[in-house]
CSV table of C-alpha atoms in Angstrom, one decimal:
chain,number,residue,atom,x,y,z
A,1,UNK,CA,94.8,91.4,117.6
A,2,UNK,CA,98.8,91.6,116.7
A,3,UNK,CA,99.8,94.2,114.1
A,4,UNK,CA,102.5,93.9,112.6
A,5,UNK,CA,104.5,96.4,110.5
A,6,UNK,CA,107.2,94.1,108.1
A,7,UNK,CA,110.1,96.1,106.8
A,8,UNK,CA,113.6,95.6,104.8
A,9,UNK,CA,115.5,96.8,102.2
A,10,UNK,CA,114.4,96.7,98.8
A,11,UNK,CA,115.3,93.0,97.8
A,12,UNK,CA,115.4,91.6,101.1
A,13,UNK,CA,112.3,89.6,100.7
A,14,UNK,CA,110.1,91.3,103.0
A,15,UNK,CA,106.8,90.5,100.4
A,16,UNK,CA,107.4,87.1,100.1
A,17,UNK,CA,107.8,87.1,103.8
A,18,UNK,CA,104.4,88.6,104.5
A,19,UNK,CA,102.6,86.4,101.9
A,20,UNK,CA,104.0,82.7,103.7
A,21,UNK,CA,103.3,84.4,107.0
A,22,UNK,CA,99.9,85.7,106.1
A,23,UNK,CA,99.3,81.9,104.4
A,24,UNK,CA,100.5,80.1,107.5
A,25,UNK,CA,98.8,82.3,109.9
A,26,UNK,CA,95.4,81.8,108.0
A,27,UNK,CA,95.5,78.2,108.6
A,28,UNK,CA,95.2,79.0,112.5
A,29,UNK,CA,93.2,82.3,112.6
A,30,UNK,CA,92.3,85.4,110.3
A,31,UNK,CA,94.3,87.6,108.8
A,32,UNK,CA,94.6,90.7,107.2
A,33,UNK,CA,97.3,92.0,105.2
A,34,UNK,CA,97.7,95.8,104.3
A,35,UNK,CA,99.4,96.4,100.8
A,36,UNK,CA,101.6,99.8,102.5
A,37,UNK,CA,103.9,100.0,99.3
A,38,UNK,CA,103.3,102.3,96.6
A,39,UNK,CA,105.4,100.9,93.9
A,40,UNK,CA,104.7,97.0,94.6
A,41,UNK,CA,102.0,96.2,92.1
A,42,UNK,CA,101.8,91.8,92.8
A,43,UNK,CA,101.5,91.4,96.1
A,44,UNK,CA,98.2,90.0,95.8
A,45,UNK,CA,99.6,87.4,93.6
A,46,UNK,CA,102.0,86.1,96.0
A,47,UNK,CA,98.8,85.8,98.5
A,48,UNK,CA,97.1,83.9,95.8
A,49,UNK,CA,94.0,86.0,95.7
A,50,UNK,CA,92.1,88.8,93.1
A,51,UNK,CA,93.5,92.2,93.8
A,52,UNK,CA,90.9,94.6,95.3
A,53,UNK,CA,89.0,96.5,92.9
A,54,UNK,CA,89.8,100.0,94.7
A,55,UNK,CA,92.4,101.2,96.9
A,56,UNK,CA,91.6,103.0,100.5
A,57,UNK,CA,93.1,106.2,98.9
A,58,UNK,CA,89.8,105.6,95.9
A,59,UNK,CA,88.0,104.9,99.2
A,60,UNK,CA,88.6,109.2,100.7
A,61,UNK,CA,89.0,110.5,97.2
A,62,UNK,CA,92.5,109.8,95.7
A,63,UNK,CA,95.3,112.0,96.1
A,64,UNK,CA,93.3,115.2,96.0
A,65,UNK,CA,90.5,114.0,98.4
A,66,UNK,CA,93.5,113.0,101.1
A,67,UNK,CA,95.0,116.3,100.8
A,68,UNK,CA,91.6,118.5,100.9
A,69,UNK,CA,90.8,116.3,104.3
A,70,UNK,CA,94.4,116.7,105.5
A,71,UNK,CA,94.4,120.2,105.5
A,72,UNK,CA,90.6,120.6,106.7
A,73,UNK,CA,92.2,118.6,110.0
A,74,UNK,CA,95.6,119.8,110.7
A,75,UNK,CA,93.7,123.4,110.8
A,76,UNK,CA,97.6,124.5,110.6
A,77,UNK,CA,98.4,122.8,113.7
A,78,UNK,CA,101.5,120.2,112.2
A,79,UNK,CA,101.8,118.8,115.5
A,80,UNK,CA,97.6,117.3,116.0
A,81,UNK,CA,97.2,113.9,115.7
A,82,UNK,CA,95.4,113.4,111.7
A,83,UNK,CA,92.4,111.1,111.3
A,84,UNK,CA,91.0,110.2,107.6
A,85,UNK,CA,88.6,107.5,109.3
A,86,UNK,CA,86.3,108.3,111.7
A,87,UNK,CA,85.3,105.3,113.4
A,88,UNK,CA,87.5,102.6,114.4
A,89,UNK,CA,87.0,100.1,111.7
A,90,UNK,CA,86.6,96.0,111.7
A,91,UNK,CA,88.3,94.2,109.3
A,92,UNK,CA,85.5,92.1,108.8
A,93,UNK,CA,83.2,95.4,107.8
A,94,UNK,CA,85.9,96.6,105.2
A,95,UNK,CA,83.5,97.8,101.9
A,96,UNK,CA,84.1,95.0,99.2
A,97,UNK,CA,85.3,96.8,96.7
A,98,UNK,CA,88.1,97.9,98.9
A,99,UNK,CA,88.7,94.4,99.6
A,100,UNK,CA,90.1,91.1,98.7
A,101,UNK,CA,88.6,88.2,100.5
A,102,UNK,CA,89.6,84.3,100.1
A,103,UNK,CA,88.8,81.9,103.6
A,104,UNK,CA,90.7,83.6,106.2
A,105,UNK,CA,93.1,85.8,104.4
A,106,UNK,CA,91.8,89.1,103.3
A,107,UNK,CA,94.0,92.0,101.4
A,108,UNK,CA,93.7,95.9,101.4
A,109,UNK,CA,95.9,98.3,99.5
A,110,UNK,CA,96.7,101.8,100.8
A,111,UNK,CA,97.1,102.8,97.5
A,112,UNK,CA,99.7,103.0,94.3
A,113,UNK,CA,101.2,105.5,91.9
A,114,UNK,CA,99.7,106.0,88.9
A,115,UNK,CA,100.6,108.6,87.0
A,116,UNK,CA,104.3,110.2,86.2
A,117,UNK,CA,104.4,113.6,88.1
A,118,UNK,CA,101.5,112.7,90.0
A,119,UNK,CA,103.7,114.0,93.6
A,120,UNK,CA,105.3,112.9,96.2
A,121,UNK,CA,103.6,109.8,98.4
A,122,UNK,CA,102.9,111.5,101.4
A,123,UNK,CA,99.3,111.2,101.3
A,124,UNK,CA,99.4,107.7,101.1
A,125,UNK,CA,101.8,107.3,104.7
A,126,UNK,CA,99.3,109.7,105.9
A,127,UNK,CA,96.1,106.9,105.0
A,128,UNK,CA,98.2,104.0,106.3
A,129,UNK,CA,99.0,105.9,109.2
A,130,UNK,CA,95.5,106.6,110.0
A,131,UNK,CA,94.0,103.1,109.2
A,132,UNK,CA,96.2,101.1,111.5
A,133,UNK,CA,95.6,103.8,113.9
A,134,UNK,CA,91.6,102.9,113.7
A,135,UNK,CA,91.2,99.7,112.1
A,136,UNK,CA,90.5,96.9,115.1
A,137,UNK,CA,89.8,93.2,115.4
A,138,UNK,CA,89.6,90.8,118.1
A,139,UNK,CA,90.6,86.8,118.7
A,140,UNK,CA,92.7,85.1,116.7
A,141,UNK,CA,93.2,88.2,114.0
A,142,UNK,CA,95.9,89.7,112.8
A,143,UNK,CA,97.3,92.5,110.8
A,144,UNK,CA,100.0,92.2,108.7
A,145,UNK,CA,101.8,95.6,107.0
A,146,UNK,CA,103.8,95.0,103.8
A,147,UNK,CA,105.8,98.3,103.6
A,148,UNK,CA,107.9,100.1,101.3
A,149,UNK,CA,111.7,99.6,100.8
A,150,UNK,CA,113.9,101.3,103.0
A,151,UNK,CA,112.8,104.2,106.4
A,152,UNK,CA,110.7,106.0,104.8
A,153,UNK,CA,107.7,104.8,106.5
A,154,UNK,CA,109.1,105.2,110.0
A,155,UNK,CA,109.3,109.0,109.6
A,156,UNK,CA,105.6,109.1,108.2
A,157,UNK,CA,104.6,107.4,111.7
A,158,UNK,CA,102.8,104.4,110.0
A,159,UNK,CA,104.0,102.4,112.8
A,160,UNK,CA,102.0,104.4,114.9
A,161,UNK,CA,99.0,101.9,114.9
A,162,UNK,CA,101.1,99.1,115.2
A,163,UNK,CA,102.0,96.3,118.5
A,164,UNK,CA,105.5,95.3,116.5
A,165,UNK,CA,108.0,95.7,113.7
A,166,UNK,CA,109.3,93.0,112.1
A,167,UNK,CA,112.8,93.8,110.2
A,168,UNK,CA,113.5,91.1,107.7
A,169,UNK,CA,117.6,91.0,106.8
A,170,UNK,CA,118.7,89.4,104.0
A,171,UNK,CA,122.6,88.4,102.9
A,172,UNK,CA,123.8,92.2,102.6
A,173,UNK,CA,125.8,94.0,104.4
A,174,UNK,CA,123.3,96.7,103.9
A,175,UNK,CA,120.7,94.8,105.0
A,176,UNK,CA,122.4,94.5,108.7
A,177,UNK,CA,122.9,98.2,108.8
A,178,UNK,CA,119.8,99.0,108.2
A,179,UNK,CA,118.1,96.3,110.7
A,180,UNK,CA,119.9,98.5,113.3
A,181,UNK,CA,118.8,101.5,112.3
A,182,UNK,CA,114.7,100.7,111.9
A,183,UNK,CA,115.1,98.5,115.2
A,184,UNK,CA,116.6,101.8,116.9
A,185,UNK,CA,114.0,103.6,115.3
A,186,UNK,CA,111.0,101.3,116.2
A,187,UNK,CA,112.6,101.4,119.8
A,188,UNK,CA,112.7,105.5,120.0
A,189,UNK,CA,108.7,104.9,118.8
A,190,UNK,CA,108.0,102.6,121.6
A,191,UNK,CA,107.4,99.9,119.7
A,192,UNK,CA,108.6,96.2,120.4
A,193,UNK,CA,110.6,94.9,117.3
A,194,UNK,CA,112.7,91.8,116.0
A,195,UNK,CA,114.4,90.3,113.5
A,196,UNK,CA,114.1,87.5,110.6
A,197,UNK,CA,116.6,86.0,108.4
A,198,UNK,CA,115.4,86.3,105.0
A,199,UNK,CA,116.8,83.7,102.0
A,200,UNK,CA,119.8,82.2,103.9
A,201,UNK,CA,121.4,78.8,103.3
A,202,UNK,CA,123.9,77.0,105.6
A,203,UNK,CA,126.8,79.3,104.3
A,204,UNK,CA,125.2,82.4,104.4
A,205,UNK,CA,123.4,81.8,108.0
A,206,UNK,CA,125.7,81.6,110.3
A,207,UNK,CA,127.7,84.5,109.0
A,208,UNK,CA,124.4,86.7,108.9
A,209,UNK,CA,124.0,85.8,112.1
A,210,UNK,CA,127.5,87.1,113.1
A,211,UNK,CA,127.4,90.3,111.5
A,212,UNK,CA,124.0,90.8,113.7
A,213,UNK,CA,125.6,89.7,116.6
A,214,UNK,CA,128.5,92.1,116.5
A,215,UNK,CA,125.7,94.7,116.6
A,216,UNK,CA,124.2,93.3,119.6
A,217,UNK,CA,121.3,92.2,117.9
A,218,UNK,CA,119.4,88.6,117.3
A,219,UNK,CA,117.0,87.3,114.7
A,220,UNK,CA,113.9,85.8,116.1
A,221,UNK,CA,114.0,82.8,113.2
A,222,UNK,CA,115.0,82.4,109.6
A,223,UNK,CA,113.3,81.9,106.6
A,224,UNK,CA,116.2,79.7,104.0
A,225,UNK,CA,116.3,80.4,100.3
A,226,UNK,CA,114.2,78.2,98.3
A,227,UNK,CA,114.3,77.6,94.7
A,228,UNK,CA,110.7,76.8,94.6
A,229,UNK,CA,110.0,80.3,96.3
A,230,UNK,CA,112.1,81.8,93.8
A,231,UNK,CA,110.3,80.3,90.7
A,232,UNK,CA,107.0,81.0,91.7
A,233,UNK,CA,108.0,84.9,92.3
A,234,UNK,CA,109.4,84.5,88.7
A,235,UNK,CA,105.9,82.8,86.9
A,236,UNK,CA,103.8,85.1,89.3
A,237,UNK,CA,102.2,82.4,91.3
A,238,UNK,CA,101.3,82.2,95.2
A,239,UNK,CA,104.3,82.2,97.6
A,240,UNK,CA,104.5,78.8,98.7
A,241,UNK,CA,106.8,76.0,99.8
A,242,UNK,CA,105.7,73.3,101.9
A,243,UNK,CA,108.8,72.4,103.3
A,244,UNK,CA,108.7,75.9,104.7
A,245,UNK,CA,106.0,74.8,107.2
A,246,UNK,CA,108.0,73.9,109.8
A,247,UNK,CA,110.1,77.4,109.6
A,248,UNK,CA,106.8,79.2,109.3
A,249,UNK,CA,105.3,78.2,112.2
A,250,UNK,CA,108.6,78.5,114.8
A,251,UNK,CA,108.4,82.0,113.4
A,252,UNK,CA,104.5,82.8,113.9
A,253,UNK,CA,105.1,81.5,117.1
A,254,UNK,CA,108.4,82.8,118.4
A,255,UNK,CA,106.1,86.3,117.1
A,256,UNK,CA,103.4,86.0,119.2
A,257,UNK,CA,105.4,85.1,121.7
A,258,UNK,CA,107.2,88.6,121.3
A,259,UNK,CA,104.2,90.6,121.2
A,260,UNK,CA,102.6,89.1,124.2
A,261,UNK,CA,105.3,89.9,126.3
């Protein structure tokens, strides 16, 4: 079962990425997507599905039941490995109310911030860290990891779990800088990664695609921009574009071609 952690700057499109891939991949297999951002409240309307009724941090306890079972673990040893779950978990065992469930596609959120001066979101890495680490699947499934904006996740070690990182570059010069930077990262992790254009049109392409180049590096596919995409992020309805398909699929498969070796 590929897991895959999907990461980007903040705008770059890395949700809307993970909701056509997670729709595309459903029509071959099942998937399950991991909601790993804090601050993103609609994912589960991009996917087209009910958000679940409780996150995995309501699951252990919320903020303070994380912490209590952190520090009851780590026994003051920073350095041992930290398990919140323990049994490896199925995806298709996942408690309901945890849960979002329509055909293939299923949804889980690590959890969200709720309340101003609530702290920092360490505990939540820590849960995401730990449930990729133990949650397991066989087949046709896969895993994909919808994470924060930015590196923050890297240093948390939520790619821990995972077979592959998936850096999604958009138009921006910051966008390239920062593809090098997580793919160097992912790499000093051992973990295989690549790239996707994100939102790029015949002008913006090809250039994209030069900047990358002059850093040595090569996008797996691209995903182009797409007016209907952009509407339905705008009236909150599912990410889709059936013209798309085509793009979608060269990517899912160009992907598990990656991870396969």
């Amino acid at each position: 079962m590929p897991k895959v952690i999907v990461c980007g700057r903040g705008g770059s499109g890395k949700s809307t990425l993970v909701s056509l891939l997670a729709r595309e991949i459903a029509g071959r297999g099942e998937v399950l997507v991991v909601d790993a951002d804090e601050s993103n409240l609609e994912l589960n309307s991009m996917l087209g599905i009910p958000a679940p009724e409780h996150t995995l941090m309501d699951f252990l306890g919320g903020k303070p039941g994380v912490r209590v079972k952190l520090l009851a673990r780590l026994k003051g040893e920073g350095d041992e490995e930290v398990s919140l779950f323990d049994e490896d978990l199925a995806a298709s065992d996942l408690p309901d109310d945890v849960t979002s469930r329509s055909g293939a596609l299923s949804m889980v959120r690590i959890g969200k911030t709720e309340h101003s001066m609530e702290g920092c979101a360490c505990p939540m890495g820590a849960v995401a860290r730990s449930f990729l680490n133990h949650i397991s699947a066989s087949g046709d499934e896969w895993v994909l990891v919808d994470t924060e904006a930015g590196l923050e996740h890297f240093g948390r070690g939520v790619l821990e779990g995972a077979d592959y990182v998936l850096i999604v570059v958009d138009p921006s010069f910051e966008a390239v800088v920062l593809a090098e930077k997580a793919g160097r990262l992912a790499e000093e992790a051992g973990k295989a990664n690549g790239i996707v254009l994100s939102k790029v049109d015949e002008e913006t392409g090809p250039l994209l695609r030069e900047k990358l180049a002059q850093r040595g590096l090569t996008p797996l596919g691209s995903i182009s921009y797409s007016a209907t995409l952009a509407r339905a992020g705008l009236e909150g309805e599912p990410a889709a574009d059936e013209s798309m398909h085509g793009e979608l699929g060269r990517v899912v498969g160009l992907l598990d071609s990656s991870i396969k070796g």
